[in-house]
CSV table of C-alpha atoms in Angstrom, one decimal:
chain,number,residue,atom,x,y,z
A,1,UNK,CA,55.1,-78.9,14.5
A,2,UNK,CA,54.3,-81.2,11.5
A,3,UNK,CA,54.4,-84.9,11.4
A,4,UNK,CA,54.5,-87.4,7.8
A,5,UNK,CA,52.2,-90.5,8.0
A,6,UNK,CA,53.3,-91.7,4.9
A,7,UNK,CA,54.0,-95.3,4.8
A,8,UNK,CA,53.4,-96.8,1.6
A,9,UNK,CA,56.1,-99.3,1.8
A,10,UNK,CA,55.4,-103.0,2.3
A,11,UNK,CA,58.0,-103.1,5.2
A,12,UNK,CA,56.4,-99.9,6.8
A,13,UNK,CA,53.4,-101.8,7.2
A,14,UNK,CA,54.3,-103.7,10.5
A,15,UNK,CA,51.6,-103.4,12.9
A,16,UNK,CA,51.0,-102.2,16.0
A,17,UNK,CA,49.7,-104.4,19.0
A,18,UNK,CA,47.8,-103.8,21.8
A,19,UNK,CA,50.1,-104.3,24.9
A,20,UNK,CA,47.5,-103.4,27.7
A,21,UNK,CA,44.0,-102.7,28.3
A,22,UNK,CA,42.3,-100.8,31.2
A,23,UNK,CA,38.5,-99.8,31.8
A,24,UNK,CA,38.1,-96.0,33.1
A,25,UNK,CA,36.0,-96.3,35.8
A,26,UNK,CA,34.3,-93.2,37.0
A,27,UNK,CA,35.1,-91.0,40.1
A,28,UNK,CA,34.7,-87.4,41.1
A,29,UNK,CA,36.8,-84.4,40.3
A,30,UNK,CA,36.9,-81.0,40.5
A,31,UNK,CA,33.1,-79.2,42.5
A,32,UNK,CA,30.7,-81.9,41.6
A,33,UNK,CA,32.2,-83.3,38.3
A,34,UNK,CA,32.5,-86.8,37.3
A,35,UNK,CA,35.2,-88.3,35.0
A,36,UNK,CA,36.4,-91.6,33.8
A,37,UNK,CA,40.6,-91.1,33.8
A,38,UNK,CA,42.6,-92.7,31.4
A,39,UNK,CA,45.8,-91.9,31.5
A,40,UNK,CA,47.1,-90.6,35.0
A,41,UNK,CA,45.8,-93.8,37.2
A,42,UNK,CA,47.8,-95.7,39.0
A,43,UNK,CA,47.5,-98.4,35.8
A,44,UNK,CA,48.9,-95.5,33.2
A,45,UNK,CA,51.2,-93.2,34.6
A,46,UNK,CA,52.7,-90.5,32.7
A,47,UNK,CA,52.6,-92.3,29.0
A,48,UNK,CA,55.4,-89.9,28.4
A,49,UNK,CA,54.7,-87.1,26.9
A,50,UNK,CA,51.5,-87.8,27.9
A,51,UNK,CA,50.4,-86.4,31.3
A,52,UNK,CA,46.4,-86.9,32.3
A,53,UNK,CA,43.3,-88.0,29.8
A,54,UNK,CA,39.9,-87.2,31.7
A,55,UNK,CA,36.3,-88.0,29.7
A,56,UNK,CA,34.0,-85.7,32.0
A,57,UNK,CA,30.6,-85.6,32.4
A,58,UNK,CA,29.2,-82.0,33.8
A,59,UNK,CA,26.5,-80.8,34.4
A,60,UNK,CA,25.8,-77.3,36.3
A,61,UNK,CA,26.4,-76.1,39.1
A,62,UNK,CA,29.0,-78.6,38.7
A,63,UNK,CA,32.7,-77.4,37.1
A,64,UNK,CA,36.0,-77.0,37.6
A,65,UNK,CA,36.8,-73.5,39.4
A,66,UNK,CA,39.7,-71.4,39.9
A,67,UNK,CA,42.7,-73.5,40.1
A,68,UNK,CA,46.3,-73.0,38.4
A,69,UNK,CA,48.9,-74.8,36.2
A,70,UNK,CA,52.2,-74.3,35.2
A,71,UNK,CA,54.5,-76.2,33.0
A,72,UNK,CA,52.2,-78.4,30.6
A,73,UNK,CA,49.5,-77.9,28.4
A,74,UNK,CA,45.6,-78.6,28.8
A,75,UNK,CA,43.3,-80.3,25.5
A,76,UNK,CA,39.8,-79.5,25.7
A,77,UNK,CA,38.1,-81.3,23.1
A,78,UNK,CA,34.1,-80.5,23.4
A,79,UNK,CA,31.7,-83.9,22.8
A,80,UNK,CA,28.2,-82.2,23.9
A,81,UNK,CA,27.0,-79.3,25.9
A,82,UNK,CA,28.8,-75.4,26.0
A,83,UNK,CA,31.5,-75.0,28.6
A,84,UNK,CA,32.6,-71.8,29.5
A,85,UNK,CA,36.1,-70.4,30.1
A,86,UNK,CA,37.7,-67.3,32.0
A,87,UNK,CA,41.3,-67.1,33.1
A,88,UNK,CA,43.1,-64.5,34.7
A,89,UNK,CA,44.7,-62.2,31.8
A,90,UNK,CA,41.4,-61.4,30.8
A,91,UNK,CA,41.0,-64.2,28.7
A,92,UNK,CA,37.7,-66.0,27.9
A,93,UNK,CA,35.0,-67.8,26.2
A,94,UNK,CA,32.5,-70.6,24.7
A,95,UNK,CA,33.7,-73.8,23.4
A,96,UNK,CA,30.4,-76.5,22.3
A,97,UNK,CA,30.2,-79.6,20.7
A,98,UNK,CA,32.9,-81.0,18.3
A,99,UNK,CA,35.1,-77.5,19.5
A,100,UNK,CA,39.1,-77.6,20.3
A,101,UNK,CA,41.0,-75.5,23.1
A,102,UNK,CA,44.7,-75.8,23.2
A,103,UNK,CA,46.0,-74.4,26.3
A,104,UNK,CA,49.9,-73.9,26.9
A,105,UNK,CA,49.9,-73.1,30.7
A,106,UNK,CA,53.6,-72.5,30.5
A,107,UNK,CA,55.3,-70.1,32.7
A,108,UNK,CA,51.3,-70.1,34.6
A,109,UNK,CA,48.0,-69.3,34.3
A,110,UNK,CA,44.8,-69.8,37.0
A,111,UNK,CA,41.5,-70.2,35.1
A,112,UNK,CA,38.2,-71.7,35.5
A,113,UNK,CA,36.0,-73.9,33.5
A,114,UNK,CA,32.4,-74.1,34.0
A,115,UNK,CA,29.3,-75.8,32.2
A,116,UNK,CA,27.2,-73.4,30.3
A,117,UNK,CA,23.5,-75.2,31.0
A,118,UNK,CA,22.3,-77.8,33.4
A,119,UNK,CA,22.2,-80.1,29.9
A,120,UNK,CA,24.9,-82.5,30.6
A,121,UNK,CA,28.5,-81.5,29.0
A,122,UNK,CA,30.8,-84.4,27.6
A,123,UNK,CA,34.1,-84.3,26.6
A,124,UNK,CA,37.9,-85.1,27.0
A,125,UNK,CA,40.8,-83.3,28.2
A,126,UNK,CA,44.6,-84.6,27.6
A,127,UNK,CA,47.2,-83.2,29.5
A,128,UNK,CA,50.6,-82.5,27.8
A,129,UNK,CA,53.7,-82.1,29.2
A,130,UNK,CA,56.1,-79.5,27.8
A,131,UNK,CA,60.1,-79.6,27.6
A,132,UNK,CA,62.1,-78.1,29.8
A,133,UNK,CA,62.6,-75.6,27.4
A,134,UNK,CA,59.3,-74.6,27.1
A,135,UNK,CA,57.3,-74.9,30.7
A,136,UNK,CA,57.9,-71.0,31.4
A,137,UNK,CA,57.0,-69.4,28.0
A,138,UNK,CA,54.0,-67.3,28.3
A,139,UNK,CA,50.7,-69.1,27.9
A,140,UNK,CA,48.8,-69.2,25.0
A,141,UNK,CA,45.7,-70.4,23.8
A,142,UNK,CA,45.2,-71.8,20.2
A,143,UNK,CA,41.0,-72.5,19.6
A,144,UNK,CA,39.1,-74.2,16.7
A,145,UNK,CA,35.6,-73.9,16.3
A,146,UNK,CA,34.3,-77.9,15.3
A,147,UNK,CA,34.1,-76.6,11.4
A,148,UNK,CA,37.5,-75.8,11.6
A,149,UNK,CA,39.1,-78.5,12.9
A,150,UNK,CA,40.0,-80.8,10.1
A,151,UNK,CA,38.7,-83.5,8.6
A,152,UNK,CA,39.8,-86.3,6.6
A,153,UNK,CA,38.0,-89.1,5.1
A,154,UNK,CA,39.5,-92.6,4.4
A,155,UNK,CA,39.2,-94.6,0.5
A,156,UNK,CA,36.6,-96.3,0.9
A,157,UNK,CA,34.4,-93.7,3.0
A,158,UNK,CA,33.4,-95.4,5.5
A,159,UNK,CA,35.6,-93.9,8.2
A,160,UNK,CA,36.0,-89.9,9.3
A,161,UNK,CA,38.9,-88.2,11.4
A,162,UNK,CA,38.6,-85.1,13.0
A,163,UNK,CA,43.1,-84.2,13.0
A,164,UNK,CA,43.3,-82.3,16.3
A,165,UNK,CA,46.8,-82.5,16.0
A,166,UNK,CA,49.1,-85.0,13.4
A,167,UNK,CA,48.4,-86.2,10.5
A,168,UNK,CA,46.1,-88.9,8.6
A,169,UNK,CA,45.2,-89.5,5.4
A,170,UNK,CA,47.1,-86.5,3.7
A,171,UNK,CA,45.1,-84.1,5.8
A,172,UNK,CA,47.6,-82.0,8.6
A,173,UNK,CA,46.2,-80.3,12.0
A,174,UNK,CA,46.3,-76.4,12.3
A,175,UNK,CA,47.5,-76.5,15.9
A,176,UNK,CA,51.6,-76.3,16.8
A,177,UNK,CA,52.9,-78.9,19.5
A,178,UNK,CA,55.7,-78.6,21.3
A,179,UNK,CA,56.7,-82.0,20.6
A,180,UNK,CA,55.4,-84.4,17.5
A,181,UNK,CA,52.4,-85.9,18.3
A,182,UNK,CA,49.0,-87.0,16.6
A,183,UNK,CA,45.5,-86.8,18.3
A,184,UNK,CA,42.9,-88.2,15.9
A,185,UNK,CA,38.7,-88.5,17.0
A,186,UNK,CA,37.7,-91.4,14.6
A,187,UNK,CA,34.6,-92.2,13.7
A,188,UNK,CA,34.1,-96.0,11.6
A,189,UNK,CA,31.6,-97.1,10.1
A,190,UNK,CA,30.5,-101.1,9.7
A,191,UNK,CA,33.2,-103.1,7.9
A,192,UNK,CA,35.6,-100.5,7.8
A,193,UNK,CA,38.7,-100.6,8.0
A,194,UNK,CA,41.1,-97.4,9.6
A,195,UNK,CA,45.2,-97.7,9.1
A,196,UNK,CA,47.4,-94.7,10.6
A,197,UNK,CA,51.1,-95.0,10.4
A,198,UNK,CA,52.6,-93.9,13.8
A,199,UNK,CA,56.5,-93.7,14.1
A,200,UNK,CA,58.3,-96.5,16.1
A,201,UNK,CA,59.3,-95.6,19.4
A,202,UNK,CA,56.2,-93.5,20.0
A,203,UNK,CA,54.0,-93.7,22.9
A,204,UNK,CA,50.3,-94.4,21.9
A,205,UNK,CA,47.3,-95.6,22.7
A,206,UNK,CA,43.6,-95.5,21.9
A,207,UNK,CA,40.3,-94.0,24.2
A,208,UNK,CA,37.6,-96.0,23.5
A,209,UNK,CA,33.8,-93.9,22.9
A,210,UNK,CA,31.3,-95.4,21.1
A,211,UNK,CA,30.8,-99.1,19.5
A,212,UNK,CA,33.1,-101.5,19.2
A,213,UNK,CA,35.9,-102.1,17.1
A,214,UNK,CA,39.0,-104.6,17.0
A,215,UNK,CA,42.6,-102.9,17.0
A,216,UNK,CA,46.4,-104.6,17.0
A,217,UNK,CA,47.9,-107.5,14.6
A,218,UNK,CA,47.7,-111.1,14.6
A,219,UNK,CA,50.4,-112.0,13.3
A,220,UNK,CA,52.5,-110.7,16.2
A,221,UNK,CA,55.2,-112.9,18.0
A,222,UNK,CA,56.7,-110.5,20.4
A,223,UNK,CA,57.3,-112.6,23.5
A,224,UNK,CA,56.1,-109.9,26.2
A,225,UNK,CA,52.8,-109.9,24.9
A,226,UNK,CA,50.1,-111.6,25.9
A,227,UNK,CA,48.6,-113.4,22.6
A,228,UNK,CA,44.6,-112.7,24.0
A,229,UNK,CA,46.5,-108.9,23.7
A,230,UNK,CA,47.9,-108.9,20.1
A,231,UNK,CA,44.3,-108.5,18.6
A,232,UNK,CA,41.6,-107.3,20.6
A,233,UNK,CA,38.0,-106.0,20.5
A,234,UNK,CA,37.4,-102.9,22.7
A,235,UNK,CA,34.6,-101.8,24.3
A,236,UNK,CA,33.3,-97.6,25.4
A,237,UNK,CA,35.8,-96.3,27.8
A,238,UNK,CA,38.8,-98.4,27.3
A,239,UNK,CA,42.5,-97.3,26.7
A,240,UNK,CA,44.6,-99.1,25.0
A,241,UNK,CA,48.4,-98.6,25.3
A,242,UNK,CA,50.0,-99.7,21.7
A,243,UNK,CA,53.9,-101.2,21.6
A,244,UNK,CA,56.3,-99.1,20.5
A,245,UNK,CA,57.0,-101.3,17.9
A,246,UNK,CA,55.8,-101.3,14.7
A,247,UNK,CA,54.7,-98.5,12.6
A,248,UNK,CA,50.6,-99.0,11.7
A,249,UNK,CA,47.8,-98.9,14.0
A,250,UNK,CA,44.8,-101.3,12.2
A,251,UNK,CA,41.5,-100.8,13.4
A,252,UNK,CA,38.6,-102.9,11.7
A,253,UNK,CA,34.8,-102.8,12.2
A,254,UNK,CA,32.5,-106.1,12.3
A,255,UNK,CA,30.4,-105.7,8.7
A,256,UNK,CA,26.6,-104.7,9.5
A,257,UNK,CA,24.1,-107.9,9.8
A,258,UNK,CA,22.4,-108.3,6.7
A,259,UNK,CA,18.3,-107.7,7.8
A,260,UNK,CA,15.4,-109.2,5.2
A,261,UNK,CA,14.5,-106.4,2.9
A,262,UNK,CA,10.8,-105.0,3.2
A,263,UNK,CA,9.0,-104.1,-0.2
A,264,UNK,CA,9.3,-100.5,0.6
A,265,UNK,CA,13.2,-100.8,1.5
A,266,UNK,CA,13.8,-102.7,-1.6
A,267,UNK,CA,12.0,-100.0,-3.6
A,268,UNK,CA,13.2,-97.1,-2.1
A,269,UNK,CA,16.1,-95.3,-3.7
A,270,UNK,CA,17.1,-92.7,-1.1
A,271,UNK,CA,20.5,-93.6,0.3
A,272,UNK,CA,20.7,-93.3,4.4
A,273,UNK,CA,24.2,-92.5,5.5
A,274,UNK,CA,26.6,-95.1,7.3
A,275,UNK,CA,25.7,-95.5,11.2
A,276,UNK,CA,28.8,-95.3,13.5
A,277,UNK,CA,30.0,-98.5,14.2
A,278,UNK,CA,32.9,-97.6,16.6
A,279,UNK,CA,34.3,-94.1,17.7
A,280,UNK,CA,37.8,-93.4,19.6
A,281,UNK,CA,40.6,-91.3,19.6
A,282,UNK,CA,44.1,-92.1,18.9
A,283,UNK,CA,46.8,-90.3,20.9
A,284,UNK,CA,50.5,-90.8,20.1
A,285,UNK,CA,53.6,-88.9,20.6
A,286,UNK,CA,57.5,-88.9,20.7
A,287,UNK,CA,58.6,-89.0,24.5
A,288,UNK,CA,60.4,-86.1,25.7
A,289,UNK,CA,62.5,-88.2,27.9
A,290,UNK,CA,63.0,-85.5,30.6
A,291,UNK,CA,61.9,-86.1,34.4
A,292,UNK,CA,58.8,-85.4,35.1
A,293,UNK,CA,57.9,-84.4,38.6
A,294,UNK,CA,54.0,-83.8,39.3
A,295,UNK,CA,52.0,-82.3,42.1
A,296,UNK,CA,48.8,-81.6,41.6
A,297,UNK,CA,48.0,-78.8,38.9
A,298,UNK,CA,52.1,-78.3,39.0
A,299,UNK,CA,54.0,-80.7,36.2
A,300,UNK,CA,58.3,-79.5,36.4
A,301,UNK,CA,61.6,-81.3,36.1
A,302,UNK,CA,62.5,-81.5,40.3
A,303,UNK,CA,61.6,-81.2,43.3
A,304,UNK,CA,63.0,-77.9,43.4
A,305,UNK,CA,61.0,-76.2,40.5
A,306,UNK,CA,57.8,-77.6,41.7
A,307,UNK,CA,58.3,-75.7,45.8
A,308,UNK,CA,59.4,-73.0,43.4
A,309,UNK,CA,56.2,-73.2,41.1
A,310,UNK,CA,54.1,-73.3,44.9
A,311,UNK,CA,55.7,-70.3,46.2
A,312,UNK,CA,55.0,-68.2,43.0
A,313,UNK,CA,51.7,-68.9,43.2
A,314,UNK,CA,51.1,-68.4,46.6
A,315,UNK,CA,53.0,-65.1,46.5
A,316,UNK,CA,51.7,-63.7,43.6
A,317,UNK,CA,55.1,-64.0,41.4
A,318,UNK,CA,56.8,-65.2,38.2
A,319,UNK,CA,53.5,-65.5,36.4
A,320,UNK,CA,51.6,-65.5,39.3
A,321,UNK,CA,51.2,-61.8,39.8
A,322,UNK,CA,47.7,-61.2,39.1
A,323,UNK,CA,46.9,-64.5,40.8
A,324,UNK,CA,46.6,-64.1,44.9
A,325,UNK,CA,43.8,-60.8,43.8
A,326,UNK,CA,41.4,-62.5,40.6
A,327,UNK,CA,38.7,-64.1,40.9
A,328,UNK,CA,36.9,-65.4,37.8
A,329,UNK,CA,33.2,-64.4,37.6
A,330,UNK,CA,32.1,-68.2,36.4
A,331,UNK,CA,33.9,-69.6,39.6
A,332,UNK,CA,31.3,-67.4,41.3
A,333,UNK,CA,28.2,-70.5,40.3
A,334,UNK,CA,29.8,-72.9,41.2
A,335,UNK,CA,29.1,-71.3,44.9
């Protein structure tokens, strides 16, 4: 689904504000893995259509051995290291730095995700809810290597954007989504300004990875927004929830501090690439506005459907026919 991001008229440049900031703290998950959970915590429960966002940190023998899903999508985006993936339908492969795996669990999948070596693997996994009419579709994958994830660059060349979903600076993503959304990996140099149009009413947030940037609108006068949150500098591992009003997200980085030039540097003509002053992801989507009932890896619209999902998994039916007898090869390494 294509999302238009052009906002050129002055009236369409109302800036979004930061309405909540939560620091993600490291916790145990899976088998010996460590994650910083953003969406899916007590403070940030189910930001429709987003169910969970984890920044994971894993190395052998830890990982995520065999486990099921139904009713939503998992989006795995690797930052470093290499992960292996294997499911009960015979799909298997590896994902490395910058690679993307967009897995639609639909009616049911059982899979394992394990690091390939003892090197630390880091990345992000986002859970995206599916609308009622897509919860029982057959599973499918959309996979892109790092070189095939579209790259956008700001007009001044100081900001680069990997376009995972949606559109930025005129560059559109390659993945199909079941509801309109954006997922952008943004890297900014010092003294840069990043702007991204996001429709009013969308659920939107930023998750910070590296460096420091300032987000928000200094001109906001909303009575339900803390003035300290209107324009806010953010350090790594923070989730910044954005206001639903406003049509434009703006982020800025501080100018690079000037340093005395040495005679050698003054005469050098060799250009250097700008250093990354801040890196973060922008995630936004149109709310599905349907009931969300979640029981671990099953996300449906009612308690009855959740009970049905559990029974289907346990009895091996309605999409889970291969589950009772299947065991992944990569999951055995965790024993």
